Coordinates of C-alpha atoms and ligand atoms in Angstrom, one line a residue:
X99 CA 104.9 132.7 115.9
X100 CA 106.9 131.0 114.2
X101 CA 108.4 127.8 115.0
X102 CA 111.5 126.4 113.8
X103 CA 112.6 122.9 114.2
X104 CA 116.3 122.3 113.6
X105 CA 117.3 119.2 112.1
X106 CA 120.0 117.1 111.1
X107 CA 120.6 114.3 108.1
X108 CA 123.2 112.6 108.6
X109 CA 124.8 110.0 106.2
X110 CA 127.3 107.7 107.0
X111 CA 131.3 108.4 104.9
X112 CA 133.2 104.6 106.0
X113 CA 131.3 105.4 109.3
X114 CA 132.0 107.8 110.8
X115 CA 128.8 109.9 111.5
X116 CA 129.0 112.8 109.7
X117 CA 125.5 115.7 109.5
X118 CA 125.8 117.3 106.0
X119 CA 122.7 119.7 106.8
X120 CA 121.9 121.8 109.7
X121 CA 119.2 123.6 108.5
X122 CA 115.9 124.6 109.9
X123 CA 112.4 123.7 108.9
X124 CA 109.5 125.8 108.4
X125 CA 106.9 125.4 111.1
X126 CA 104.1 127.2 111.7
X127 CA 105.3 130.1 109.2
X128 CA 104.6 127.1 106.1
X129 CA 101.4 129.7 105.5
X130 CA 103.9 131.9 103.9
X131 CA 104.7 129.9 101.0
X132 CA 102.4 129.7 97.6
X133 CA 99.2 127.7 98.8
X134 CA 98.9 127.5 94.7
X135 CA 101.7 125.1 94.3
X136 CA 101.6 121.8 94.2
X137 CA 103.9 119.7 95.2
X138 CA 105.0 116.4 94.3
X139 CA 106.2 112.9 95.7
X140 CA 109.4 113.1 97.1
X141 CA 112.9 111.4 94.0
X142 CA 112.4 108.0 93.9
X143 CA 109.5 108.0 95.7
X144 CA 106.5 106.7 94.5
X145 CA 102.4 106.7 94.1
X146 CA 100.8 103.5 92.9
X147 CA 97.6 104.0 91.1
X148 CA 94.2 102.3 91.3
X149 CA 94.7 100.4 87.8
X150 CA 98.6 99.8 89.5
X151 CA 97.4 98.1 93.1
X152 CA 94.8 95.7 91.5
X153 CA 98.0 94.0 90.0
X154 CA 99.4 94.3 93.9
X155 CA 96.3 93.4 95.5
X156 CA 96.4 90.0 93.0
X157 CA 100.6 89.0 93.8
X158 CA 100.0 89.7 97.5
X159 CA 97.6 87.3 97.6
X160 CA 98.8 84.4 95.8
X161 CA 102.1 84.8 97.4
X162 CA 100.9 85.3 101.0
X163 CA 99.1 82.0 99.9
X164 CA 102.1 80.6 98.5
X165 CA 103.9 81.4 101.4
X166 CA 101.6 80.3 104.4
X167 CA 100.6 76.6 102.7
X168 CA 104.2 76.1 103.4
X169 CA 103.1 77.4 107.3
X170 CA 104.9 80.5 107.6
X171 CA 104.1 82.9 109.8
X172 CA 103.6 86.7 109.7
X173 CA 105.6 88.5 111.6
X174 CA 105.0 92.7 111.1
X175 CA 108.2 94.7 112.1
X176 CA 108.9 98.2 112.6
X177 CA 110.0 100.4 109.7
X178 CA 112.7 102.1 112.0
X179 CA 115.3 101.0 114.0
X180 CA 118.3 101.5 115.6
X181 CA 120.7 102.4 113.1
X182 CA 123.2 99.8 115.2
X183 CA 120.9 97.0 114.1
X184 CA 121.8 97.9 109.7
X185 CA 125.1 98.2 110.7
X186 CA 125.3 94.9 112.9
X187 CA 123.5 92.6 110.9
X188 CA 123.7 94.1 107.1
X189 CA 127.9 95.0 107.2
X190 CA 129.0 98.6 108.2
X191 CA 131.0 98.9 104.5
X192 CA 127.6 97.5 102.1
X193 CA 127.3 99.8 100.1
X194 CA 123.6 100.2 101.7
X195 CA 124.8 101.1 104.3
X196 CA 127.8 103.6 103.8
X197 CA 125.7 105.2 101.1
X198 CA 122.2 104.1 101.0
X199 CA 120.2 104.4 104.7
X200 CA 118.2 107.1 105.5
X201 CA 119.3 108.5 109.2
X202 CA 118.0 110.8 111.8
X203 CA 118.2 111.3 115.4
X204 CA 114.7 111.7 117.1
X205 CA 114.2 114.4 119.4
X206 CA 115.6 111.7 122.2
X207 CA 118.8 112.1 120.5
X208 CA 118.6 108.2 119.1
X209 CA 120.3 107.3 115.9
X210 CA 117.3 105.7 114.4
X211 CA 117.5 104.5 110.2
X212 CA 114.2 103.4 108.1
X213 CA 114.8 99.7 107.4
X214 CA 116.1 99.7 104.1
X215 CA 115.8 94.9 104.5
X216 CA 113.6 93.1 106.8
X217 CA 115.9 90.5 107.4
X218 CA 117.8 91.9 110.7
X219 CA 114.7 93.7 111.9
X220 CA 112.7 90.0 112.0
X221 CA 115.7 88.4 113.9
X222 CA 115.6 91.0 116.2
X223 CA 111.9 90.9 116.9
X224 CA 113.0 86.7 116.6
X225 CA 115.4 87.5 119.6
X226 CA 113.6 90.2 121.6
X227 CA 110.2 88.3 122.0
X228 CA 111.9 85.3 122.5
X229 CA 110.2 83.2 119.5
X230 CA 112.8 80.8 119.7
X231 CA 112.4 78.6 122.8
X232 CA 109.3 78.4 121.4
X233 CA 109.9 75.9 118.4
X234 CA 112.6 74.2 117.1
X235 CA 112.3 75.8 113.5
X236 CA 110.2 78.9 113.2
X237 CA 109.4 80.0 109.6
X238 CA 108.1 83.8 109.5
X239 CA 107.1 86.5 106.5
X240 CA 106.8 89.5 106.3
X241 CA 105.8 92.8 103.4
X242 CA 106.3 96.1 103.7
X243 CA 108.3 99.3 102.1
X244 CA 111.4 99.7 102.3
X245 CA 114.1 102.8 101.9
X246 CA 117.1 102.7 100.6
X247 CA 118.9 106.4 98.6
X248 CA 119.6 104.3 95.8
X249 CA 120.0 106.1 91.7
X250 CA 116.4 106.4 91.0
X251 CA 115.5 104.5 87.7
X252 CA 112.8 102.1 86.0
X253 CA 113.0 98.9 89.0
X254 CA 114.5 101.2 91.6
X255 CA 112.8 102.7 94.2
X256 CA 114.4 105.1 96.7
X257 CA 111.1 103.4 98.7
X258 CA 110.4 100.4 97.1
X259 CA 108.4 97.4 98.7
X260 CA 108.9 93.7 100.1
X261 CA 107.4 89.9 100.3
X262 CA 109.8 88.1 103.2
X263 CA 110.0 85.4 104.5
X264 CA 112.8 83.5 106.7
X265 CA 113.2 80.0 108.5
X266 CA 115.2 80.3 111.4
X267 CA 116.3 76.6 113.1
X268 CA 117.3 74.3 110.5
X269 CA 120.5 73.8 108.4
X270 CA 120.1 70.6 106.6
X271 CA 119.9 72.1 102.8
X272 CA 116.0 71.3 102.2
X273 CA 115.5 74.3 103.2
X274 CA 117.6 76.4 101.3
X275 CA 115.8 74.9 98.9
X276 CA 112.0 75.3 99.5
X277 CA 112.6 78.8 99.3
X278 CA 113.5 78.3 96.3
X279 CA 110.6 76.2 95.6
X280 CA 108.2 79.4 97.1
X281 CA 109.6 81.7 94.8
X282 CA 108.6 78.7 91.8
X283 CA 105.7 78.5 93.0
X284 CA 104.4 82.6 93.7
X285 CA 105.8 82.8 90.0
X286 CA 103.8 79.7 88.1
X287 CA 100.8 81.1 90.3
X288 CA 101.4 84.2 88.7
X289 CA 101.9 82.6 85.2
X290 CA 105.4 84.4 85.2
X291 CA 107.8 81.2 83.9
X292 CA 110.5 83.1 82.2
X293 CA 112.6 82.8 84.7
X294 CA 115.5 80.7 86.3
X295 CA 117.3 80.9 89.5
X296 CA 121.2 81.7 90.0
X297 CA 122.1 79.9 91.9
X298 CA 125.8 79.9 94.2
X299 CA 128.3 79.4 97.4
X300 CA 130.2 81.9 99.1
X301 CA 130.9 79.3 101.5
X302 CA 131.1 78.3 105.4
X303 CA 133.0 80.5 108.5
X304 CA 136.5 78.8 106.9
X305 CA 135.9 78.4 103.2
X306 CA 135.0 81.4 103.3
X307 CA 137.6 83.3 104.6
X308 CA 140.5 80.7 102.4
X309 CA 138.5 82.2 99.3
X310 CA 138.2 85.9 100.7
X311 CA 142.9 85.6 101.1
X312 CA 142.8 84.2 97.7
X313 CA 140.9 86.7 96.5
X314 CA 142.5 89.4 97.6
X315 CA 145.8 88.2 96.8
X316 CA 144.6 87.7 93.2
X317 CA 143.3 91.2 93.2
X318 CA 146.0 92.9 95.1
X319 CA 148.0 92.7 92.0
X320 CA 145.3 95.3 90.3
X321 CA 143.7 97.3 93.1
X322 CA 145.2 100.9 91.0
X323 CA 142.8 99.7 88.0
X324 CA 139.9 99.0 90.9
X325 CA 137.0 102.1 91.4
X326 CA 137.3 103.3 95.1
X327 CA 134.7 101.7 96.4
X328 CA 136.6 98.8 95.4
X329 CA 140.1 99.5 96.7
X330 CA 137.7 99.7 100.4
X331 CA 136.1 96.8 99.8
X332 CA 139.4 94.8 98.7
X333 CA 140.4 95.9 102.7
X334 CA 137.3 96.1 104.8
X335 CA 134.7 92.7 102.8
X336 CA 137.0 91.6 99.3
X337 CA 133.1 89.5 98.3
X338 CA 132.7 92.0 97.5
X339 CA 134.1 93.6 94.9
X340 CA 132.2 90.6 93.6
X341 CA 128.8 92.6 92.9
X342 CA 131.0 95.8 91.7
X343 CA 128.3 97.0 88.4
X344 CA 131.4 99.7 87.6
X345 CA 132.7 98.1 83.8
X346 CA 136.5 98.4 84.8
X347 CA 136.1 96.5 87.9
X348 CA 133.8 94.1 86.1
X349 CA 136.4 93.4 83.3
X350 CA 138.9 92.2 86.2
X351 CA 136.1 90.3 88.0
X352 CA 135.6 87.7 85.2
X353 CA 138.6 86.5 85.8
X354 CA 139.1 85.9 88.7
X355 CA 139.2 82.5 90.7
X356 CA 135.7 80.4 91.7
X357 CA 134.9 79.4 95.2
X358 CA 133.7 76.4 93.5
X359 CA 137.7 75.3 93.2
X360 CA 138.0 75.5 96.9
X361 CA 134.5 74.4 98.5
X362 CA 134.7 71.5 101.6
X363 CA 133.4 69.0 100.9
X364 CA 130.5 69.9 104.1
X365 CA 130.3 73.4 101.4
X366 CA 129.6 70.7 98.6
X367 CA 127.6 68.6 99.6
X368 CA 126.1 71.3 100.8
X369 CA 125.1 72.7 97.8
X370 CA 124.9 70.0 95.7
X371 CA 122.0 68.3 97.7
X372 CA 120.1 71.8 96.9
X373 CA 121.0 71.2 93.5
X374 CA 119.7 68.3 93.4
X375 CA 116.1 69.2 95.0
X376 CA 115.6 71.9 92.8
X377 CA 115.5 69.5 89.4
X378 CA 113.6 66.8 91.2
X379 CA 111.2 69.9 90.9
X380 CA 111.8 70.9 87.3
X381 CA 112.8 74.6 89.1
X382 CA 115.4 76.0 86.5
X383 CA 119.2 77.4 87.4
X384 CA 122.8 78.1 87.2
X385 CA 125.9 78.3 88.9
X386 CA 126.8 81.4 89.3
X387 CA 130.4 81.4 91.4
X388 CA 130.5 85.6 91.3
X389 CA 127.1 85.7 92.4
X390 CA 127.3 87.3 96.5
X391 CA 125.0 89.2 97.0
X392 CA 124.7 93.0 98.5
X393 CA 124.8 91.5 102.1
X394 CA 127.7 90.4 104.3
X395 CA 125.0 88.0 106.1
X396 CA 125.5 85.3 104.1
X397 CA 127.4 82.1 104.3
X398 CA 127.0 79.2 101.7
X399 CA 123.8 79.1 99.9
X400 CA 123.0 82.4 98.0
X401 CA 120.7 82.6 95.4
X402 CA 118.6 85.4 92.9
X403 CA 115.6 84.8 90.7
X404 CA 116.1 86.8 87.2
X405 CA 114.1 87.1 84.4
X406 CA 115.4 86.1 81.6
X407 CA 117.3 87.9 79.3
X408 CA 117.3 90.7 82.4
X409 CA 120.3 91.6 84.1
X410 CA 118.3 93.5 87.6
X411 CA 116.6 90.6 89.9
X412 CA 113.0 90.1 91.9
X413 CA 113.9 88.8 94.4
X414 CA 116.9 86.9 96.1
X415 CA 118.4 85.5 99.2
X416 CA 120.7 82.9 101.1
X417 CA 121.4 81.4 104.0
X418 CA 123.2 83.4 107.3
X419 CA 124.0 81.7 110.0
X420 CA 125.9 84.0 111.9
X421 CA 122.8 86.4 111.8
X422 CA 120.7 85.5 115.1
X423 CA 124.4 85.2 116.9
X424 CA 125.7 88.2 115.4
X425 CA 122.4 90.1 117.4
X426 CA 123.3 88.7 120.2
X427 CA 121.1 84.8 120.1
X428 CA 122.1 81.6 120.0
X429 CA 123.5 79.8 117.5
X430 CA 120.4 79.5 114.7
X431 CA 121.0 78.7 111.0
X432 CA 118.6 80.9 109.6
X433 CA 117.9 81.3 105.8
X434 CA 115.5 83.0 103.8
X435 CA 114.5 85.3 100.8
X436 CA 112.9 88.8 100.0
X437 CA 111.0 89.8 96.2
X438 CA 110.9 92.7 94.8
X439 CA 106.9 93.7 95.1
X440 CA 107.6 97.3 92.5
X441 CA 109.7 93.8 90.2
X442 CA 107.8 91.7 90.6
X443 CA 104.1 93.9 89.6
X444 CA 105.6 94.8 86.4
X445 CA 105.6 91.6 85.2
X446 CA 102.1 90.4 86.0
X447 CA 99.0 91.0 83.7
X448 CA 96.2 92.5 84.9
X449 CA 93.6 89.9 85.4
X450 CA 91.5 89.8 82.2
X451 CA 87.6 88.8 84.9
X452 CA 86.6 92.7 86.2
X453 CA 84.6 92.2 88.7
X454 CA 81.1 92.9 88.7
X455 CA 80.7 96.7 89.2
X456 CA 76.9 98.6 90.2
X457 CA 76.0 102.3 89.3
X458 CA 73.5 103.5 91.4
X459 CA 71.4 106.7 90.9
X460 CA 69.0 108.1 93.2
X461 CA 66.4 110.7 92.2
X462 CA 64.4 112.4 94.9
X463 CA 65.4 113.0 99.1
X464 CA 63.0 110.5 99.6
X465 CA 64.4 106.9 97.4
X466 CA 67.6 109.0 98.6
X467 CA 66.7 108.1 102.1
X468 CA 65.4 104.6 101.3
X469 CA 67.8 103.5 99.2
X470 CA 70.7 103.9 100.2
X471 CA 70.1 101.8 104.0
X472 CA 68.0 98.8 100.8
X473 CA 70.9 99.0 98.6
X474 CA 74.1 98.9 102.2
X475 CA 72.2 96.2 103.4
X476 CA 71.5 93.8 100.3
X477 CA 75.7 93.8 99.3
X478 CA 77.0 90.9 99.0
X479 CA 80.3 89.3 98.1
X480 CA 81.9 89.7 94.7
X481 CA 79.3 92.7 94.1
X482 CA 80.3 96.1 94.1
X483 CA 77.8 98.2 94.4
X484 CA 78.5 101.7 94.0
X485 CA 76.3 104.5 94.6
X486 CA 75.8 108.2 93.7
X487 CA 75.0 110.8 95.7
X488 CA 74.1 113.7 93.4
X489 CA 71.6 115.6 92.4
X490 CA 70.7 115.4 88.9
X491 CA 68.1 114.6 86.3
X492 CA 68.1 111.1 85.3
X493 CA 69.1 112.0 81.7
X494 CA 72.1 113.4 82.6
X495 CA 72.1 110.6 85.2
X496 CA 72.7 108.5 82.1
X497 CA 75.5 110.5 80.8
X498 CA 77.8 110.2 84.1
X499 CA 77.0 106.4 83.7
X500 CA 78.2 106.6 80.0
X501 CA 81.1 108.7 80.6
X502 CA 82.5 106.5 83.6
X503 CA 81.9 103.3 80.6
X504 CA 79.1 101.6 83.4
X505 CA 78.3 97.9 82.3
X506 CA 74.8 97.7 85.4
X507 CA 73.2 100.8 86.9
X508 CA 70.9 100.8 89.4
X509 CA 68.1 103.4 89.6
X510 CA 65.3 104.4 92.7
X511 CA 63.2 107.7 91.8
X512 CA 60.5 108.5 93.4
X513 CA 58.1 107.1 91.2
X514 CA 60.1 103.1 91.6
X515 CA 60.0 103.4 95.8
X516 CA 56.7 104.0 95.6
X517 CA 56.3 100.8 93.4
X518 CA 59.2 99.1 95.4
X519 CA 61.4 98.0 93.0
X520 CA 64.5 99.8 91.4
X521 CA 65.0 100.1 87.9
X522 CA 67.5 98.1 86.3
X523 CA 69.7 99.0 83.0
X524 CA 71.7 97.0 81.8
X525 CA 74.4 100.0 79.4
X526 CA 75.5 98.0 77.4
X527 CA 72.4 96.5 75.3
X528 CA 70.3 98.9 76.6
X529 CA 67.6 96.3 78.7
X530 CA 66.3 97.6 81.1
X531 CA 63.7 95.6 84.0
X532 CA 62.2 96.7 87.1
X533 CA 63.3 94.5 90.7
X534 CA 60.8 94.0 93.3
X535 CA 63.2 95.2 96.2
X536 CA 62.2 91.8 97.8
X537 CA 63.7 90.1 94.6
X538 CA 67.1 92.1 95.0
X539 CA 69.3 89.8 96.7
X540 CA 67.8 86.9 94.0
X541 CA 69.1 89.7 91.1
X542 CA 72.5 90.0 92.5
X543 CA 73.0 86.3 93.1
X544 CA 71.9 85.9 89.4
X545 CA 74.3 88.2 87.7
X546 CA 77.2 87.4 90.2
X547 CA 76.5 83.9 88.1
X548 CA 76.2 85.0 85.2
Ligands
AMP646 P1 117.5 93.0 98.1 O1 117.0 93.3 99.6 O2 118.6 93.5 98.0 O3 118.5 91.9 98.5 O4 117.2 92.4 97.5 C1 115.6 91.8 97.3 C2 115.2 92.2 96.1 O5 114.7 93.3 96.5 C3 115.9 92.3 94.6 O6 115.3 91.7 94.3 C4 114.9 93.3 93.9 O7 113.6 92.6 93.4 C5 113.8 94.7 95.6 N1 114.6 95.7 95.5 C6 115.8 95.6 95.7 N2 116.1 96.8 96.3 C7 115.2 98.2 95.4 C8 115.0 99.2 95.1 N3 116.3 100.1 95.0 N4 113.9 99.4 94.4 C9 113.1 98.3 94.2 N5 112.9 97.1 94.7 C10 115.1 96.5 95.0

């Protein structure tokens, strides 16, 4: 009997949950579909194919190495969290929470969300497992997919990947600077050089309130010219107006008073120390007094990593001194960053040095049986031995090797088996030689050292 699941797809309009679709999803009767029809990936969500994953692996390896060298430890947090975690951290009036979240109810009627970012989850875990009681300063890093129902375009996806790092328990501006130094190191290791940082301070609690009031007074005079979203922001979180991408709003934003003019001595000193530290590290940056970022939890430092001449950021971060407390923990100054992997990987050239791959063919059952064991027991790090178990003639095996542009081929036929050797063929120059089984390991090591 066909079973039907009733689903609710939710979205948020000014923080009120609405059901936008109450439909039926086909269950057991899905065989009714045209089975020959191919199914593509969901809009905004993409496959990362082997050519690209090679680059991703290099980027991940370098990024994790650098981050670990600074003493960060990995944390893995779930992809699904309670919706209210993001409402309370990212902010109920941010675009991310209002428009871009994947929200659903599970069978236990819990209101859940696919994470749009991971800082909130890391803070939740930090509190849930009382990591704050274990160390004065805790450095954690994470990686994985995030989900935002954004308008897909190049470099912007609905499922995208981030590597992030968070420092809990550090008040000093040197912690903020350390995060920027880490990002810069990662880019240098990946040989990406044409980048710089944009930095701003959104102020401590007092400065933030004072600046918000100034901004509100300024913008209210031109409220009619602001886009619909900014009119709401004007009432609920005026700083977010500075982040608006609508042309008419950008026109107004360029005239707003700068937060730099009203920062208190403490905020100014904090910012100046970061600048000095970055200059001492020869890291390029500019001050952008309009930078506020898309998440509400930031206090004082905010920064973005940009490739010269490009509008979108590869990474972003800042200080969030109130978030741990806002999520029910003790007062804990903290700071962090998130790198957009999809964007960073686009900047990295594929590795030119290819690893060694040897294609292995067998001629005959006995050769297949014994050769498989022999090969699997001789594997060494750094050389790929790729076995082809299909039955073909020698001529056809070599045709396959040609088509796959193999550089090294090993052949084991029943004749070779009697002689206890493989036939090795260098496909580049066509030369061939026999390799005795007891010399095979040495042969592989030799290939590796060429
Ligand atoms: P955020 O979490 O908004 O601070 O963003 C940090 C970084 O994640 C950005 O600088 C981007 O590189 C990346 N990012 C954010 N949203 C997306 C998206 N929709 N698609 C691809 N990358 C994204």
